[in-house]
Amino acid sequence: MKNFIFHNPTKIIFGKDILKKVGLEVAQWGSRVMLVYGQNSIKKNGVYDQVVASLNENGIKIVEFFGVKGNPVLSHARAGALLAKQEKVDVILAVGGGSVLDECKAIAAGAALDADIWDLFLGKEPVLDALPLITVLTLPATGSEMNGGMVITNDETNEKFGFGAPVLYPKVSFLDPETTYSLPAKQVGYACSDIMSHLMEGYYTNTANFLPVQEHYIEGVLNGVMESVLVILEDPENYAARASFMWGATLGWNGLGIAGVPGASTPSHALEHPISALYDLPHGAGLSITTPALMRYKKDSIAPQILKFGKNVLDLDTNNVEEVIMALESFYLSIGTPIRLSDAGVKNPDIEAMALESEKLFTMWGIPNYYLNDIRAIYELMV
Amino acid sequence: MKNFIFHNPTKIIFGKDILKKVGLEVAQWGSRVMLVYGQNSIKKNGVYDQVVASLNENGIKIVEFFGVKGNPVLSHARAGALLAKQEKVDVILAVGGGSVLDECKAIAAGAALDADIWDLFLGKEPVLDALPLITVLTLPATGSEMNGGMVITNDETNEKFGFGAPVLYPKVSFLDPETTYSLPAKQVGYACSDIMSHLMEGYYTNTANFLPVQEHYIEGVLNGVMESVLVILEDPENYAARASFMWGATLGWNGLGIAGVPGASTPSHALEHPISALYDLPHGAGLSITTPALMRYKKDSIAPQILKFGKNVLDLDTNNVEEVIMALESFYLSIGTPIRLSDAGVKNPDIEAMALESEKLFTMWGIPNYYLNDIRAIYELMV
């Protein structure tokens, strides 16, 4: 195990009928809030009304900012940070899925910065300050509700970059599983793929000889999420399954799975970002394409981890690595997320463009032992 | 899943060679520290010297307070709180195992209180304030390094009571696995039993129909800890195993295993406290006695959980509940922790005295469906 610091101060308020407490928590941090959301889904499912009622009850002045995209873009985050400054808001309140939460982290940091937000992504400015962020999660997937990281696409350059900092951990995150009842099955499948990827990346890249606590932690949360999603797809209003899925998503990327894991890195994500940036695929749909391709390309060096995954997660009794990868692909297909670019409607992918963009991320994130040739070859496996 | 709030703000600094940072972290909270420890073990293994050197380097004034017992006692905590007040210390620094950490929580709360500490245990006073607590853990077991709870024995009445509060979460906990190399094998076995019990209590008492994330979380950490302890007992200076064991202990009782788990309660602990209070057994030794007895007594109602534990933790393919309990007992014996009171040197246990004391805890902790007759009968199974 390698040395680590684990410090996750986010307060999670989880369960039914909790949104009436949003105003009270916001009021701990100020009296002017910027309420940020995507499109109309939170109005349709009643979340918007519950949140606004609670804010009003607590005398909070609301500044609305909406239109966050599924793959959030820099220009919108810049506009949000500007509005937050102009309106002198005290708190950012994100209501939505990972895209809204991620953009809100950029807004929260941008509102406390005298330079352009993109400088934070490029590492030209350190992320030392941010407005306090409170979140109401309606699409469990990214784990953004309990971590200090985020990802956004620069809509001028098509670069999908991210940053993280302790000041970006939400102060409070509200997780009400009932708000997820209205999610379409497709989105549930993509979300599941995203959650699985967060857990699997550290599992496959880890270079430890003996790491039973973290490995079994990962297998456990993976099993929990995969069992839950199958129930949800059969019975969308099954509270127990929605709740397990939502909590599993949070545990999947809150730092516990990679704490102390030597070698832990995120090559599947480094391969995926160029796909969703160029072809506007859902992030989870991209990850169920990049993950099997990566496993195939690396199968000789990570065979023990693949077989362990097969045994402890997929319940397979096999020494055949390809069999495990195919079983994973079957699982992805069973939850409606694609395993090839062509399945996702990308017929003639620009592999060179993706590979060049991906190589930047491998470099920026310090993921070793992947060269342009490797990256190109992995993309070839996704066609 | 039931509604819950999860908020664990403790910062964990984990790994080799980290104790040189203790002074820097203490300095964030003040310039006068009360350094609390047990006996001489931290002087023998070099931890004391490293901690004192780091405090000196950072110009921290040290007030020493030592002599914490393995089962910490109220009279000593009272003396500590008095000393902390007299010396106007800013921070409590606990260096040791769970007993030192637990007593330090009582001291930290007591130093901020104008009444007697025992009133906090009896619920006569709410725990609203405490001095900041920083810990250096040298015996992984209780999870006290990352939670807000504690337990202590009233040496006038032999009652072993506890309390918990958000203000009692350590601000920072240092976990250096190398400091645990010198622990005797016996203590490692007892520690393992304690960790397992923290994980298993919620698993057996849970009343959910579907709770895959938390259940697999528990199984995962249990598997990790149980694999680690076997390596440690063969090879005490195996860093990877010591590190996994230490981190597993923390994950075992930091709130994650029971977050949202309906029915989660701690009957094995309610049965154990009177044993260690009356016979001064190590807490972990008591738990490996109470746990199988409890499982046997409850085996009809919790059979599905026992069989799931057998399959997912003990790797048993059986429908025989007794077989699982016996396999657990074999595991306990293999790590040197007793499974009967007589094994632990308690030849003529005063069952009535223990049962009466235990009944108080069942009532105080709100654990339903255990009456004096049940408690007595469970103790009979431990003889």
PDB file of C-alpha atoms in Angstrom, chain B residues 249-381:
ATOM      1  CA  ALA B 249      -9.970  -1.618  11.102  1.00  0.00           C
ATOM      2  CA  THR B 250     -10.722   2.005  10.328  1.00  0.00           C
ATOM      3  CA  LEU B 251     -13.216   1.148   7.581  1.00  0.00           C
ATOM      4  CA  GLY B 252     -14.811  -1.351   9.921  1.00  0.00           C
ATOM      5  CA  TRP B 253     -16.275   1.200  12.285  1.00  0.00           C
ATOM      6  CA  ASN B 254     -16.279   4.583  10.604  1.00  0.00           C
ATOM      7  CA  GLY B 255     -20.010   4.588   9.979  1.00  0.00           C
ATOM      8  CA  LEU B 256     -20.027   3.226   6.416  1.00  0.00           C
ATOM      9  CA  GLY B 257     -20.958  -0.327   7.357  1.00  0.00           C
ATOM     10  CA  ILE B 258     -24.133   0.758   9.140  1.00  0.00           C
ATOM     11  CA  ALA B 259     -25.118   3.862   7.137  1.00  0.00           C
ATOM     12  CA  GLY B 260     -28.712   3.338   6.089  1.00  0.00           C
ATOM     13  CA  VAL B 261     -28.876  -0.204   7.481  1.00  0.00           C
ATOM     14  CA  PRO B 262     -32.280  -0.731   9.091  1.00  0.00           C
ATOM     15  CA  GLY B 263     -32.133  -2.528  12.397  1.00  0.00           C
ATOM     16  CA  ALA B 264     -28.353  -2.232  12.731  1.00  0.00           C
ATOM     17  CA  SER B 265     -27.489  -2.598  16.390  1.00  0.00           C
ATOM     18  CA  THR B 266     -24.717  -4.024  18.523  1.00  0.00           C
ATOM     19  CA  PRO B 267     -25.960  -6.887  20.681  1.00  0.00           C
ATOM     20  CA  SER B 268     -22.546  -8.623  20.725  1.00  0.00           C
ATOM     21  CA  HIS B 269     -21.094  -5.468  22.238  1.00  0.00           C
ATOM     22  CA  ALA B 270     -23.947  -5.154  24.716  1.00  0.00           C
ATOM     23  CA  LEU B 271     -23.143  -8.695  25.847  1.00  0.00           C
ATOM     24  CA  GLU B 272     -19.400  -8.121  25.874  1.00  0.00           C
ATOM     25  CA  HIS B 273     -19.103  -4.964  27.936  1.00  0.00           C
ATOM     26  CA  PRO B 274     -20.156  -6.620  31.196  1.00  0.00           C
ATOM     27  CA  ILE B 275     -17.606  -9.399  30.583  1.00  0.00           C
ATOM     28  CA  SER B 276     -14.631  -7.108  30.145  1.00  0.00           C
ATOM     29  CA  ALA B 277     -15.849  -4.786  32.885  1.00  0.00           C
ATOM     30  CA  LEU B 278     -16.207  -7.614  35.426  1.00  0.00           C
ATOM     31  CA  TYR B 279     -13.298  -9.839  34.414  1.00  0.00           C
ATOM     32  CA  ASP B 280     -10.957  -7.332  32.767  1.00  0.00           C
ATOM     33  CA  LEU B 281     -10.718  -9.417  29.588  1.00  0.00           C
ATOM     34  CA  PRO B 282      -9.523  -7.709  26.411  1.00  0.00           C
ATOM     35  CA  HIS B 283     -12.581  -6.421  24.558  1.00  0.00           C
ATOM     36  CA  GLY B 284     -11.768  -8.456  21.427  1.00  0.00           C
ATOM     37  CA  ALA B 285     -11.402 -11.641  23.460  1.00  0.00           C
ATOM     38  CA  GLY B 286     -14.844 -11.002  24.880  1.00  0.00           C
ATOM     39  CA  LEU B 287     -16.351 -10.434  21.443  1.00  0.00           C
ATOM     40  CA  SER B 288     -15.140 -13.738  20.024  1.00  0.00           C
ATOM     41  CA  ILE B 289     -17.008 -15.339  22.934  1.00  0.00           C
ATOM     42  CA  THR B 290     -20.242 -13.354  22.677  1.00  0.00           C
ATOM     43  CA  THR B 291     -20.564 -13.437  18.872  1.00  0.00           C
ATOM     44  CA  PRO B 292     -20.894 -17.213  18.286  1.00  0.00           C
ATOM     45  CA  ALA B 293     -23.168 -17.526  21.320  1.00  0.00           C
ATOM     46  CA  LEU B 294     -25.412 -14.795  19.978  1.00  0.00           C
ATOM     47  CA  MET B 295     -25.457 -16.387  16.524  1.00  0.00           C
ATOM     48  CA  ARG B 296     -26.432 -19.758  18.019  1.00  0.00           C
ATOM     49  CA  TYR B 297     -29.198 -18.218  20.070  1.00  0.00           C
ATOM     50  CA  LYS B 298     -30.578 -16.289  17.109  1.00  0.00           C
ATOM     51  CA  LYS B 299     -29.840 -18.841  14.412  1.00  0.00           C
ATOM     52  CA  ASP B 300     -33.416 -19.473  13.369  1.00  0.00           C
ATOM     53  CA  SER B 301     -34.248 -15.842  12.769  1.00  0.00           C
ATOM     54  CA  ILE B 302     -30.943 -14.852  11.152  1.00  0.00           C
ATOM     55  CA  ALA B 303     -30.238 -18.037   9.217  1.00  0.00           C
ATOM     56  CA  PRO B 304     -30.160 -16.293   5.806  1.00  0.00           C
ATOM     57  CA  GLN B 305     -27.550 -13.817   7.026  1.00  0.00           C
ATOM     58  CA  ILE B 306     -25.449 -16.565   8.598  1.00  0.00           C
ATOM     59  CA  LEU B 307     -25.492 -18.605   5.391  1.00  0.00           C
ATOM     60  CA  LYS B 308     -24.644 -15.544   3.300  1.00  0.00           C
ATOM     61  CA  PHE B 309     -21.747 -14.846   5.643  1.00  0.00           C
ATOM     62  CA  GLY B 310     -20.665 -18.472   5.263  1.00  0.00           C
ATOM     63  CA  LYS B 311     -20.694 -18.217   1.479  1.00  0.00           C
ATOM     64  CA  ASN B 312     -19.283 -14.750   0.929  1.00  0.00           C
ATOM     65  CA  VAL B 313     -16.816 -14.522   3.800  1.00  0.00           C
ATOM     66  CA  LEU B 314     -15.898 -18.042   4.882  1.00  0.00           C
ATOM     67  CA  ASP B 315     -16.199 -19.480   1.350  1.00  0.00           C
ATOM     68  CA  LEU B 316     -18.453 -22.275   2.581  1.00  0.00           C
ATOM     69  CA  ASP B 317     -20.928 -24.053   0.376  1.00  0.00           C
ATOM     70  CA  THR B 318     -23.419 -25.130   3.003  1.00  0.00           C
ATOM     71  CA  ASN B 319     -26.997 -24.726   4.153  1.00  0.00           C
ATOM     72  CA  ASN B 320     -26.078 -25.728   7.685  1.00  0.00           C
ATOM     73  CA  VAL B 321     -26.036 -22.753  10.005  1.00  0.00           C
ATOM     74  CA  GLU B 322     -24.153 -24.588  12.746  1.00  0.00           C
ATOM     75  CA  GLU B 323     -21.400 -25.412  10.266  1.00  0.00           C
ATOM     76  CA  VAL B 324     -20.898 -21.709   9.572  1.00  0.00           C
ATOM     77  CA  ILE B 325     -20.793 -20.839  13.267  1.00  0.00           C
ATOM     78  CA  MET B 326     -18.259 -23.593  13.908  1.00  0.00           C
ATOM     79  CA  ALA B 327     -16.120 -22.389  11.004  1.00  0.00           C
ATOM     80  CA  LEU B 328     -16.161 -18.894  12.491  1.00  0.00           C
ATOM     81  CA  GLU B 329     -15.122 -20.369  15.840  1.00  0.00           C
ATOM     82  CA  SER B 330     -12.272 -22.222  14.136  1.00  0.00           C
ATOM     83  CA  PHE B 331     -11.138 -18.968  12.600  1.00  0.00           C
ATOM     84  CA  TYR B 332     -11.189 -17.268  15.994  1.00  0.00           C
ATOM     85  CA  LEU B 333      -9.143 -20.080  17.509  1.00  0.00           C
ATOM     86  CA  SER B 334      -6.678 -19.932  14.626  1.00  0.00           C
ATOM     87  CA  ILE B 335      -5.925 -16.311  15.459  1.00  0.00           C
ATOM     88  CA  GLY B 336      -5.644 -17.017  19.166  1.00  0.00           C
ATOM     89  CA  THR B 337      -8.787 -15.447  20.512  1.00  0.00           C
ATOM     90  CA  PRO B 338     -11.074 -17.485  22.817  1.00  0.00           C
ATOM     91  CA  ILE B 339     -14.561 -18.762  22.018  1.00  0.00           C
ATOM     92  CA  ARG B 340     -15.707 -19.663  25.538  1.00  0.00           C
ATOM     93  CA  LEU B 341     -15.423 -17.886  28.869  1.00  0.00           C
ATOM     94  CA  SER B 342     -13.556 -20.884  30.269  1.00  0.00           C
ATOM     95  CA  ASP B 343     -10.917 -20.571  27.486  1.00  0.00           C
ATOM     96  CA  ALA B 344     -10.389 -17.026  28.693  1.00  0.00           C
ATOM     97  CA  GLY B 345      -9.820 -18.102  32.279  1.00  0.00           C
ATOM     98  CA  VAL B 346     -13.281 -17.209  33.584  1.00  0.00           C
ATOM     99  CA  LYS B 347     -14.210 -20.464  35.279  1.00  0.00           C
ATOM    100  CA  ASN B 348     -17.292 -19.563  37.286  1.00  0.00           C
ATOM    101  CA  PRO B 349     -18.838 -16.591  35.558  1.00  0.00           C
ATOM    102  CA  ASP B 350     -21.449 -14.619  37.452  1.00  0.00           C
ATOM    103  CA  ILE B 351     -24.076 -14.866  34.759  1.00  0.00           C
ATOM    104  CA  GLU B 352     -26.711 -13.023  36.749  1.00  0.00           C
ATOM    105  CA  ALA B 353     -24.461 -10.028  37.332  1.00  0.00           C
ATOM    106  CA  MET B 354     -23.464  -9.905  33.661  1.00  0.00           C
ATOM    107  CA  ALA B 355     -27.035 -10.324  32.466  1.00  0.00           C
ATOM    108  CA  LEU B 356     -28.331  -7.509  34.646  1.00  0.00           C
ATOM    109  CA  GLU B 357     -25.571  -5.205  33.454  1.00  0.00           C
ATOM    110  CA  SER B 358     -26.042  -6.235  29.848  1.00  0.00           C
ATOM    111  CA  GLU B 359     -29.791  -5.670  30.023  1.00  0.00           C
ATOM    112  CA  LYS B 360     -29.087  -2.043  30.926  1.00  0.00           C
ATOM    113  CA  LEU B 361     -27.072  -1.656  27.726  1.00  0.00           C
ATOM    114  CA  PHE B 362     -29.711  -3.299  25.547  1.00  0.00           C
ATOM    115  CA  THR B 363     -32.187  -0.804  26.983  1.00  0.00           C
ATOM    116  CA  MET B 364     -29.899   2.216  26.796  1.00  0.00           C
ATOM    117  CA  TRP B 365     -28.879   1.463  23.205  1.00  0.00           C
ATOM    118  CA  GLY B 366     -32.448   0.722  22.170  1.00  0.00           C
ATOM    119  CA  ILE B 367     -31.757  -2.815  20.924  1.00  0.00           C
ATOM    120  CA  PRO B 368     -35.184  -4.446  20.664  1.00  0.00           C
ATOM    121  CA  ASN B 369     -36.403  -7.966  21.423  1.00  0.00           C
ATOM    122  CA  TYR B 370     -33.893  -9.024  24.042  1.00  0.00           C
ATOM    123  CA  TYR B 371     -35.264  -9.686  27.514  1.00  0.00           C
ATOM    124  CA  LEU B 372     -33.392 -10.729  30.624  1.00  0.00           C
ATOM    125  CA  ASN B 373     -34.236 -14.373  29.915  1.00  0.00           C
ATOM    126  CA  ASP B 374     -32.712 -14.159  26.449  1.00  0.00           C
ATOM    127  CA  ILE B 375     -29.597 -12.466  27.717  1.00  0.00           C
ATOM    128  CA  ARG B 376     -29.145 -15.023  30.474  1.00  0.00           C
ATOM    129  CA  ALA B 377     -29.590 -17.856  27.983  1.00  0.00           C
ATOM    130  CA  ILE B 378     -27.004 -16.382  25.628  1.00  0.00           C
ATOM    131  CA  TYR B 379     -24.485 -16.115  28.467  1.00  0.00           C
ATOM    132  CA  GLU B 380     -25.159 -19.769  29.287  1.00  0.00           C
ATOM    133  CA  LEU B 381     -23.965 -20.609  25.772  1.00  0.00           C
TER     134      LEU B 381
END
